[in-house]
Amino acid sequence: MTLRMTLAASAASLCYASVAMAGPQAEVLHWWTSGGEARAVAVLQEEFAARGGTWTDMPVAGGGGDAAMTALRARVLSGNAPTAVQLKGPAIQEWYEEGVLADISAVAEAEGWEDILPASIAGHMQCEGVWCAAPVNVHRVDWVWANKAILEANDIAMPTTWEEFNAAAEKLQAAGITPLAHGGQAWQDATVFETVVLGLGGPDFFRAALIDLDTDALTSDTMKAVFDQMRVMRGFVDSNFSGRDWNLATAMVMNGEAAFQIMGDWAKGEFLAAGKVPGEDFLCASTPGDGYLYNVDSFAMFTVSGDDNIAGQQLLAELIVGENFQKVFNLNKGSIPVRSDLALDDFDSCAILSANEMTATSEAGSLLPSYAHGMALRGAQAGAITDVVTAHFNSDMSSEEAVQMLVDAVANSL
Ligand code: BGC
């Protein structure tokens, strides 16, 4: 065969291939746009491309995913859902009930998800007996991050109680240092709030108040004490906090502009992306008190037509729970793998702490879903609570008023 004939033959076969099937396709809606997040999601894009997939990226910036969820609703209402969507917690079941999610049980069964995923995580991925989402990771929400040099220079240890936290913050403030890096966005206020509910009330109180929405718990003196602590913490943030993105708050801790941040371990992804080392440059500890607030990222596949799109969804689901992705993605993201069969040898001390405490709290009954990150409640109820938390944090509302508003808002959302 001459060179010309060979080229002609391969051009013809390429052409045939593109007519028959362009290969797996996926339009992926997610909100991973910060430095650490982008580095992590790139792992999935690379694996997808290596398997012949074409990825159409649909990033919607906005921590916590509120903007992404608004974009999703608009797309679904216009009858043009993305193929794969970062979705989690009860929102998965809510979308399934709308009849717009695909059944990915064939992939789950072929890959043996039942055996490699803890039951607590698998439950979130199932809708009326079928697998309807693929889990990515376990993020822990109740963390406090600190600039190590600042703590050392001020002779402060990582706080183990909220009194110690307040005392440390007052000492830092007296030394002219912003104690708490915070971004005044509703979901960030809610993130801090739930760690205080857990810390001051304990796991049973957290369950009663933020999962069971028990009126006695919502109106209790403990809940008043939670709002009192939120008011104290409002005094520890700088004057420019309003509207600040969470990753900019993390950067303040990193750059020595603030001492602490209370945020899930996606913050660690930012430290790592900037080359910072846990234990040397920054410190991690669970927020004061018992328990563990988990936040499992996952992808749900929307019903789409076309073999290429369906192949894309199935490939994504397979890769997401695959060993390599689980390891490399989570090393970058700051979270830990969802698979219980992966060794954590390459993970840092914060991740090991997270994994150990996840096991311990699971046994003790204090492994709890995060309300602030959409794992515990349906959207309307979580939104009603967050509105009150943020209204209180950004005004001079008393704790008594906040508690009354909270119980009314929850009642109206049911
Ligand atoms: C998500 C994380 C994300 C964070 C900040 C959380 O709700 O679970 O994956 O990094 O929001 O956007």
Tab-separated table of C-alpha atoms and ligand atoms in Angstrom:
chain	number	residue	atom	x	y	z
A	1	MET	CA	0.000	0.000	0.000
A	2	THR	CA	1.326	3.431	-0.887
A	3	LEU	CA	1.450	6.179	1.683
A	4	ARG	CA	-1.341	7.979	-0.134
A	5	MET	CA	-3.558	4.845	-0.006
A	6	THR	CA	-2.808	4.359	3.697
A	7	LEU	CA	-3.754	7.948	4.492
A	8	ALA	CA	-6.932	7.660	2.451
A	9	ALA	CA	-7.880	4.431	4.209
A	10	SER	CA	-7.316	5.854	7.679
A	11	ALA	CA	-9.202	9.038	6.811
A	12	ALA	CA	-12.121	6.897	5.665
A	13	SER	CA	-12.137	4.870	8.884
A	14	LEU	CA	-11.930	8.033	11.021
A	15	CYS	CA	-14.830	9.445	9.071
A	16	TYR	CA	-16.832	6.262	9.552
A	17	ALA	CA	-16.130	6.309	13.278
A	18	SER	CA	-17.369	9.862	13.623
A	19	VAL	CA	-20.554	9.114	11.734
A	20	ALA	CA	-21.322	5.985	13.754
A	21	MET	CA	-20.615	7.436	17.189
A	22	ALA	CA	-18.662	10.467	18.259
A	23	GLY	CA	-17.736	8.691	21.484
A	24	PRO	CA	-18.924	9.306	25.032
A	25	GLN	CA	-20.174	12.859	25.516
A	26	ALA	CA	-20.977	14.695	28.706
A	27	GLU	CA	-21.978	18.202	29.550
A	28	VAL	CA	-21.060	18.536	33.192
A	29	LEU	CA	-22.617	21.134	35.500
A	30	HIS	CA	-20.580	21.785	38.646
A	31	TRP	CA	-19.453	24.609	40.910
A	32	TRP	CA	-15.803	23.699	41.312
A	33	THR	CA	-14.154	26.924	40.235
A	34	SER	CA	-11.670	27.830	42.997
A	35	GLY	CA	-7.977	26.916	42.626
A	36	GLY	CA	-8.147	23.666	44.614
A	37	GLU	CA	-11.531	22.690	43.183
A	38	ALA	CA	-10.466	23.269	39.573
A	39	ARG	CA	-7.320	21.206	40.122
A	40	ALA	CA	-9.460	18.376	41.487
A	41	VAL	CA	-12.128	18.322	38.762
A	42	ALA	CA	-9.399	18.385	36.103
A	43	VAL	CA	-8.590	14.815	37.184
A	44	LEU	CA	-12.032	13.673	36.044
A	45	GLN	CA	-11.782	15.603	32.792
A	46	GLU	CA	-8.423	13.975	32.037
A	47	GLU	CA	-9.630	10.460	32.820
A	48	PHE	CA	-12.747	11.019	30.727
A	49	ALA	CA	-10.687	12.243	27.765
A	50	ALA	CA	-8.248	9.343	28.115
A	51	ARG	CA	-11.181	6.975	27.647
A	52	GLY	CA	-12.283	8.793	24.480
A	53	GLY	CA	-14.848	11.081	26.111
A	54	THR	CA	-15.653	14.652	25.110
A	55	TRP	CA	-16.365	16.866	28.110
A	56	THR	CA	-18.347	20.062	27.773
A	57	ASP	CA	-17.707	22.066	30.886
A	58	MET	CA	-20.520	24.005	32.541
A	59	PRO	CA	-18.984	25.566	35.657
A	60	VAL	CA	-21.262	27.867	37.659
A	61	ALA	CA	-19.177	29.799	40.186
A	62	GLY	CA	-20.519	30.225	43.698
A	63	GLY	CA	-19.442	28.343	46.812
A	64	GLY	CA	-21.921	25.877	48.255
A	65	GLY	CA	-23.617	25.529	44.856
A	66	ASP	CA	-26.637	27.852	45.222
A	67	ALA	CA	-25.975	29.523	41.853
A	68	ALA	CA	-25.367	26.141	40.219
A	69	MET	CA	-28.715	24.863	41.470
A	70	THR	CA	-30.478	27.948	40.074
A	71	ALA	CA	-28.805	27.326	36.703
A	72	LEU	CA	-29.846	23.683	36.845
A	73	ARG	CA	-33.508	24.543	37.423
A	74	ALA	CA	-33.477	26.892	34.424
A	75	ARG	CA	-31.955	24.215	32.200
A	76	VAL	CA	-34.379	21.491	33.284
A	77	LEU	CA	-37.386	23.803	32.916
A	78	SER	CA	-36.334	24.632	29.379
A	79	GLY	CA	-36.235	20.909	28.602
A	80	ASN	CA	-32.478	20.853	28.100
A	81	ALA	CA	-30.915	19.259	31.171
A	82	PRO	CA	-27.120	18.810	31.302
A	83	THR	CA	-25.991	15.174	31.104
A	84	ALA	CA	-24.258	15.102	34.501
A	85	VAL	CA	-24.817	17.394	37.460
A	86	GLN	CA	-23.047	17.899	40.776
A	87	LEU	CA	-25.936	17.231	43.118
A	88	LYS	CA	-26.174	15.919	46.635
A	89	GLY	CA	-28.213	14.852	49.597
A	90	PRO	CA	-32.023	14.872	49.471
A	91	ALA	CA	-31.907	17.076	46.332
A	92	ILE	CA	-31.048	13.870	44.463
A	93	GLN	CA	-34.297	12.252	45.560
A	94	GLU	CA	-36.213	15.484	44.925
A	95	TRP	CA	-35.030	15.531	41.290
A	96	TYR	CA	-35.708	11.818	40.944
A	97	GLU	CA	-39.287	12.408	42.043
A	98	GLU	CA	-39.578	14.965	39.234
A	99	GLY	CA	-38.895	12.065	36.856
A	100	VAL	CA	-35.782	13.614	35.292
A	101	LEU	CA	-32.947	11.422	36.596
A	102	ALA	CA	-31.443	8.429	34.797
A	103	ASP	CA	-31.068	5.015	36.422
A	104	ILE	CA	-27.364	4.127	36.636
A	105	SER	CA	-27.873	0.772	38.374
A	106	ALA	CA	-26.206	-1.142	35.530
A	107	VAL	CA	-22.899	0.649	36.212
A	108	ALA	CA	-23.305	0.342	39.984
A	109	GLU	CA	-23.883	-3.384	39.721
A	110	ALA	CA	-21.054	-3.983	37.247
A	111	GLU	CA	-18.652	-2.040	39.484
A	112	GLY	CA	-19.839	-3.640	42.736
A	113	TRP	CA	-20.745	-0.347	44.483
A	114	GLU	CA	-22.823	-2.197	47.065
A	115	ASP	CA	-19.650	-3.851	48.385
A	116	ILE	CA	-17.251	-0.905	48.271
A	117	LEU	CA	-19.431	1.918	49.600
A	118	PRO	CA	-20.433	2.350	53.254
A	119	ALA	CA	-24.198	1.912	53.667
A	120	SER	CA	-24.579	5.477	54.975
A	121	ILE	CA	-23.208	6.837	51.696
A	122	ALA	CA	-24.905	4.314	49.402
A	123	GLY	CA	-28.281	5.338	50.860
A	124	HIS	CA	-27.873	8.882	49.538
A	125	MET	CA	-27.170	7.530	46.035
A	126	GLN	CA	-30.338	5.474	45.748
A	127	CYS	CA	-33.822	6.550	44.734
A	128	GLU	CA	-36.767	4.216	45.162
A	129	GLY	CA	-34.507	1.174	44.934
A	130	VAL	CA	-32.359	2.222	41.972
A	131	TRP	CA	-28.924	3.868	41.869
A	132	CYS	CA	-29.439	7.473	40.815
A	133	ALA	CA	-26.103	9.173	41.651
A	134	ALA	CA	-22.392	8.408	41.831
A	135	PRO	CA	-20.544	9.489	45.016
A	136	VAL	CA	-17.304	11.426	44.703
A	137	ASN	CA	-15.939	12.015	48.189
A	138	VAL	CA	-16.551	12.634	51.858
A	139	HIS	CA	-15.978	16.211	52.941
A	140	ARG	CA	-16.053	16.970	56.637
A	141	VAL	CA	-17.660	20.314	57.429
A	142	ASP	CA	-16.819	20.856	61.111
A	143	TRP	CA	-13.209	21.979	60.839
A	144	VAL	CA	-11.260	24.910	62.113
A	145	TRP	CA	-8.198	25.923	60.054
A	146	ALA	CA	-5.444	28.060	61.496
A	147	ASN	CA	-2.315	29.915	60.484
A	148	LYS	CA	0.348	28.103	62.505
A	149	ALA	CA	2.823	30.985	62.705
A	150	ILE	CA	0.188	33.380	64.042
A	151	LEU	CA	-0.876	30.946	66.756
A	152	GLU	CA	2.730	30.325	67.780
A	153	ALA	CA	3.632	34.002	67.828
A	154	ASN	CA	0.672	34.652	70.122
A	155	ASP	CA	1.172	31.558	72.262
A	156	ILE	CA	-2.222	30.098	71.366
A	157	ALA	CA	-3.080	26.401	71.063
A	158	MET	CA	-5.802	25.047	68.775
A	159	PRO	CA	-9.055	25.570	70.731
A	160	THR	CA	-10.819	22.491	72.054
A	161	THR	CA	-13.851	24.271	73.518
A	162	TRP	CA	-15.839	27.291	72.345
A	163	GLU	CA	-14.658	29.178	75.467
A	164	GLU	CA	-11.078	28.550	74.384
A	165	PHE	CA	-11.945	29.662	70.869
A	166	ASN	CA	-13.409	32.915	72.193
A	167	ALA	CA	-10.466	33.501	74.520
A	168	ALA	CA	-7.985	32.927	71.674
A	169	ALA	CA	-9.925	35.247	69.396
A	170	GLU	CA	-10.025	38.009	72.023
A	171	LYS	CA	-6.291	37.696	72.569
A	172	LEU	CA	-5.654	37.930	68.816
A	173	GLN	CA	-7.953	40.897	68.485
A	174	ALA	CA	-6.105	42.696	71.271
A	175	ALA	CA	-2.900	42.069	69.296
A	176	GLY	CA	-4.447	43.665	66.190
A	177	ILE	CA	-5.034	40.410	64.285
A	178	THR	CA	-8.351	39.486	62.649
A	179	PRO	CA	-9.327	36.316	64.544
A	180	LEU	CA	-11.817	34.832	62.075
A	181	ALA	CA	-11.641	34.887	58.274
A	182	HIS	CA	-15.216	34.692	57.065
A	183	GLY	CA	-17.179	35.420	53.965
A	184	GLY	CA	-20.594	36.949	54.580
A	185	GLN	CA	-22.607	34.721	52.267
A	186	ALA	CA	-25.634	32.884	53.589
A	187	TRP	CA	-24.181	29.391	53.103
A	188	GLN	CA	-20.975	30.373	54.928
A	189	ASP	CA	-22.982	31.757	57.859
A	190	ALA	CA	-24.896	28.468	57.877
A	191	THR	CA	-21.645	26.480	57.830
A	192	VAL	CA	-20.377	28.214	60.959
A	193	PHE	CA	-23.805	27.977	62.600
A	194	GLU	CA	-24.074	24.210	62.235
A	195	THR	CA	-20.657	23.647	63.786
A	196	VAL	CA	-21.777	25.737	66.775
A	197	VAL	CA	-25.052	23.774	67.025
A	198	LEU	CA	-23.054	20.551	67.077
A	199	GLY	CA	-20.398	21.873	69.435
A	200	LEU	CA	-22.626	23.514	72.036
A	201	GLY	CA	-25.577	21.147	71.800
A	202	GLY	CA	-23.861	17.839	71.046
A	203	PRO	CA	-24.837	15.227	68.435
A	204	ASP	CA	-28.288	14.413	69.860
A	205	PHE	CA	-29.227	18.069	69.961
A	206	PHE	CA	-27.968	18.558	66.400
A	207	ARG	CA	-30.144	15.647	65.259
A	208	ALA	CA	-33.219	16.940	67.091
A	209	ALA	CA	-32.824	20.527	65.889
A	210	LEU	CA	-31.463	20.302	62.355
A	211	ILE	CA	-32.587	16.874	61.157
A	212	ASP	CA	-35.829	16.166	63.019
A	213	LEU	CA	-36.750	19.884	63.250
A	214	ASP	CA	-38.038	19.290	66.741
A	215	THR	CA	-39.803	22.386	68.102
A	216	ASP	CA	-38.492	21.936	71.647
A	217	ALA	CA	-34.920	21.805	70.377
A	218	LEU	CA	-35.429	24.783	68.065
A	219	THR	CA	-36.777	26.948	70.890
A	220	SER	CA	-34.481	25.651	73.622
A	221	ASP	CA	-32.029	27.613	75.747
A	222	THR	CA	-29.305	25.674	73.946
A	223	MET	CA	-30.425	27.175	70.640
A	224	LYS	CA	-30.400	30.611	72.261
A	225	ALA	CA	-26.840	29.935	73.409
A	226	VAL	CA	-25.949	29.011	69.811
A	227	PHE	CA	-27.205	32.389	68.582
A	228	ASP	CA	-25.341	34.096	71.452
A	229	GLN	CA	-22.137	32.439	70.239
A	230	MET	CA	-22.875	33.484	66.648
A	231	ARG	CA	-23.197	37.081	67.880
A	232	VAL	CA	-19.835	36.799	69.648
A	233	MET	CA	-18.252	35.417	66.477
A	234	ARG	CA	-19.699	38.241	64.416
A	235	GLY	CA	-17.408	40.438	66.476
A	236	PHE	CA	-14.353	38.410	65.393
A	237	VAL	CA	-14.639	39.026	61.636
A	238	ASP	CA	-13.130	41.984	59.778
A	239	SER	CA	-15.234	44.832	58.425
A	240	ASN	CA	-14.922	43.707	54.780
A	241	PHE	CA	-16.430	40.268	55.288
A	242	SER	CA	-19.702	40.906	53.495
A	243	GLY	CA	-20.076	38.887	50.268
A	244	ARG	CA	-16.494	37.573	50.391
A	245	ASP	CA	-15.961	34.188	48.704
A	246	TRP	CA	-14.888	31.344	50.955
A	247	ASN	CA	-11.594	30.770	49.137
A	248	LEU	CA	-10.625	34.416	49.694
A	249	ALA	CA	-11.261	33.873	53.386
A	250	THR	CA	-8.980	30.819	53.224
A	251	ALA	CA	-6.346	32.969	51.528
A	252	MET	CA	-6.501	35.399	54.460
A	253	VAL	CA	-5.485	32.585	56.811
A	254	MET	CA	-2.838	31.428	54.375
A	255	ASN	CA	-1.351	34.917	53.991
A	256	GLY	CA	-1.371	35.767	57.677
A	257	GLU	CA	-4.224	38.300	57.434
A	258	ALA	CA	-6.396	36.265	59.806
A	259	ALA	CA	-5.824	33.452	62.278
A	260	PHE	CA	-8.761	31.020	61.890
A	261	GLN	CA	-11.393	29.932	59.386
A	262	ILE	CA	-14.305	27.593	60.091
A	263	MET	CA	-14.970	25.771	56.846
A	264	GLY	CA	-15.222	22.303	55.339
A	265	ASP	CA	-12.075	20.590	54.122
A	266	TRP	CA	-12.391	21.961	50.608
A	267	ALA	CA	-10.434	24.791	52.324
A	268	LYS	CA	-7.556	22.340	52.630
A	269	GLY	CA	-7.643	21.971	48.837
A	270	GLU	CA	-6.854	25.702	48.638
A	271	PHE	CA	-3.942	25.449	51.083
A	272	LEU	CA	-2.550	22.479	49.172
A	273	ALA	CA	-2.969	24.139	45.766
A	274	ALA	CA	-0.877	27.019	47.133
A	275	GLY	CA	1.859	24.592	48.209
A	276	LYS	CA	1.132	24.903	51.943
A	277	VAL	CA	1.824	21.937	54.192
A	278	PRO	CA	-0.476	20.769	57.012
A	279	GLY	CA	1.233	20.832	60.389
A	280	GLU	CA	3.904	23.218	59.061
A	281	ASP	CA	2.089	26.152	57.491
A	282	PHE	CA	-1.437	25.528	58.663
A	283	LEU	CA	-3.235	23.497	61.294
A	284	CYS	CA	-6.512	21.593	61.173
A	285	ALA	CA	-8.726	20.445	64.025
A	286	SER	CA	-12.362	19.534	64.313
A	287	THR	CA	-14.454	22.381	65.692
A	288	PRO	CA	-14.964	22.061	69.479
A	289	GLY	CA	-17.287	19.266	70.614
A	290	ASP	CA	-18.169	15.717	69.572
A	291	GLY	CA	-19.515	14.399	66.306
A	292	TYR	CA	-18.737	14.650	62.606
A	293	LEU	CA	-20.699	16.550	59.962
A	294	TYR	CA	-20.380	14.865	56.581
A	295	ASN	CA	-20.962	16.276	53.138
A	296	VAL	CA	-20.783	13.817	50.240
A	297	ASP	CA	-20.351	15.307	46.776
A	298	SER	CA	-21.947	13.278	44.028
A	299	PHE	CA	-23.054	13.430	40.424
A	300	ALA	CA	-26.537	12.622	39.226
A	301	MET	CA	-27.203	11.826	35.584
A	302	PHE	CA	-30.206	13.487	33.955
A	303	THR	CA	-32.372	11.698	31.408
A	304	VAL	CA	-30.950	12.515	27.998
A	305	SER	CA	-31.245	10.950	24.577
A	306	GLY	CA	-28.533	9.734	22.220
A	307	ASP	CA	-26.138	6.821	22.607
A	308	ASP	CA	-23.149	9.150	22.932
A	309	ASN	CA	-24.676	10.975	25.892
A	310	ILE	CA	-25.737	7.771	27.610
A	311	ALA	CA	-22.283	6.283	27.053
A	312	GLY	CA	-20.828	9.491	28.525
A	313	GLN	CA	-22.970	9.209	31.658
A	314	GLN	CA	-22.059	5.601	32.188
A	315	LEU	CA	-18.372	6.249	31.693
A	316	LEU	CA	-18.461	9.148	34.145
A	317	ALA	CA	-20.234	7.068	36.767
A	318	GLU	CA	-17.695	4.276	36.362
A	319	LEU	CA	-14.695	6.635	36.587
A	320	ILE	CA	-16.043	8.576	39.588
A	321	VAL	CA	-16.107	5.543	41.847
A	322	GLY	CA	-12.963	4.087	40.248
A	323	GLU	CA	-9.859	3.663	42.409
A	324	ASN	CA	-7.603	6.098	40.612
A	325	PHE	CA	-10.084	8.959	40.544
A	326	GLN	CA	-11.048	8.396	44.172
A	327	LYS	CA	-7.442	8.715	45.196
A	328	VAL	CA	-6.108	11.519	42.988
A	329	PHE	CA	-9.223	13.685	43.076
A	330	ASN	CA	-9.495	13.523	46.844
A	331	LEU	CA	-5.799	14.275	47.367
A	332	ASN	CA	-6.433	17.535	45.522
A	333	LYS	CA	-9.909	18.309	46.837
A	334	GLY	CA	-9.141	18.033	50.551
A	335	SER	CA	-11.741	15.319	51.093
A	336	ILE	CA	-11.365	11.562	51.638
A	337	PRO	CA	-12.432	8.717	49.308
A	338	VAL	CA	-15.908	7.234	49.601
A	339	ARG	CA	-14.575	3.744	48.990
A	340	SER	CA	-13.854	1.835	52.159
A	341	ASP	CA	-11.269	-0.397	50.415
A	342	LEU	CA	-8.641	2.266	49.594
A	343	ALA	CA	-5.411	2.666	51.585
A	344	LEU	CA	-4.829	6.237	52.746
A	345	ASP	CA	-1.013	6.029	52.727
A	346	ASP	CA	-0.582	9.078	50.505
A	347	PHE	CA	-3.087	11.221	52.409
A	348	ASP	CA	-2.070	13.913	54.916
A	349	SER	CA	-2.673	14.053	58.658
A	350	CYS	CA	-5.943	16.045	58.335
A	351	ALA	CA	-7.374	13.415	55.982
A	352	ILE	CA	-6.292	10.576	58.272
A	353	LEU	CA	-7.935	12.360	61.213
A	354	SER	CA	-11.100	12.741	59.139
A	355	ALA	CA	-11.159	9.051	58.173
A	356	ASN	CA	-10.503	7.863	61.731
A	357	GLU	CA	-13.144	10.130	63.232
A	358	MET	CA	-15.630	9.167	60.550
A	359	THR	CA	-15.256	5.530	61.598
A	360	ALA	CA	-15.372	6.340	65.303
A	361	THR	CA	-18.429	8.616	65.041
A	362	SER	CA	-20.199	6.124	62.813
A	363	GLU	CA	-19.807	3.545	65.591
A	364	ALA	CA	-20.829	6.039	68.286
A	365	GLY	CA	-23.918	7.205	66.385
A	366	SER	CA	-22.619	10.768	65.997
A	367	LEU	CA	-21.837	10.743	62.255
A	368	LEU	CA	-24.317	13.347	61.041
A	369	PRO	CA	-25.335	14.837	57.696
A	370	SER	CA	-24.522	18.512	57.185
A	371	TYR	CA	-27.607	20.708	56.986
A	372	ALA	CA	-25.637	23.667	55.576
A	373	HIS	CA	-24.388	21.573	52.654
A	374	GLY	CA	-27.666	20.041	51.662
A	375	MET	CA	-27.224	16.606	53.207
A	376	ALA	CA	-29.837	16.648	55.972
A	377	LEU	CA	-32.968	18.428	54.818
A	378	ARG	CA	-34.997	19.153	51.743
A	379	GLY	CA	-34.226	22.447	50.060
A	380	ALA	CA	-37.177	24.447	51.393
A	381	GLN	CA	-36.468	23.568	55.020
A	382	ALA	CA	-32.722	24.104	54.833
A	383	GLY	CA	-33.341	27.427	53.076
A	384	ALA	CA	-35.779	28.559	55.770
A	385	ILE	CA	-33.199	27.927	58.508
A	386	THR	CA	-30.377	29.585	56.593
A	387	ASP	CA	-32.459	32.722	56.026
A	388	VAL	CA	-32.841	33.131	59.792
A	389	VAL	CA	-29.199	32.367	60.541
A	390	THR	CA	-27.969	34.928	58.052
A	391	ALA	CA	-30.558	37.543	59.061
A	392	HIS	CA	-29.408	37.199	62.669
A	393	PHE	CA	-25.689	37.258	61.831
A	394	ASN	CA	-26.028	40.414	59.753
A	395	SER	CA	-28.130	42.481	62.150
A	396	ASP	CA	-28.426	43.149	65.846
A	397	MET	CA	-31.327	40.720	66.246
A	398	SER	CA	-31.442	39.179	69.742
A	399	SER	CA	-31.070	35.438	70.269
A	400	GLU	CA	-34.669	35.300	71.587
A	401	GLU	CA	-35.979	36.877	68.384
A	402	ALA	CA	-33.834	34.571	66.263
A	403	VAL	CA	-35.177	31.471	67.995
A	404	GLN	CA	-38.773	32.622	67.497
A	405	MET	CA	-38.118	33.423	63.855
A	406	LEU	CA	-36.438	30.033	63.423
A	407	VAL	CA	-39.337	28.007	64.729
A	408	ASP	CA	-41.817	30.035	62.634
A	409	ALA	CA	-39.714	29.701	59.468
A	410	VAL	CA	-39.394	25.943	59.921
A	411	ALA	CA	-43.133	25.560	60.553
A	412	ASN	CA	-43.921	27.512	57.376
A	413	SER	CA	-41.535	25.416	55.295
A	414	LEU	CA	-43.052	22.041	56.188
B	1	BGC	C1	-19.204	21.248	48.152
B	1	BGC	C2	-17.719	21.253	47.911
B	1	BGC	C3	-17.301	22.639	47.475
B	1	BGC	C4	-17.779	23.670	48.470
B	1	BGC	C5	-17.411	25.098	48.118
B	1	BGC	C6	-19.594	22.351	49.103
B	1	BGC	O1	-20.984	22.373	49.282
B	1	BGC	O2	-19.600	20.026	48.688
B	1	BGC	O3	-17.344	20.306	46.958
B	1	BGC	O4	-15.911	22.670	47.324
B	1	BGC	O5	-19.188	23.605	48.588
B	1	BGC	O6	-17.924	25.442	46.900
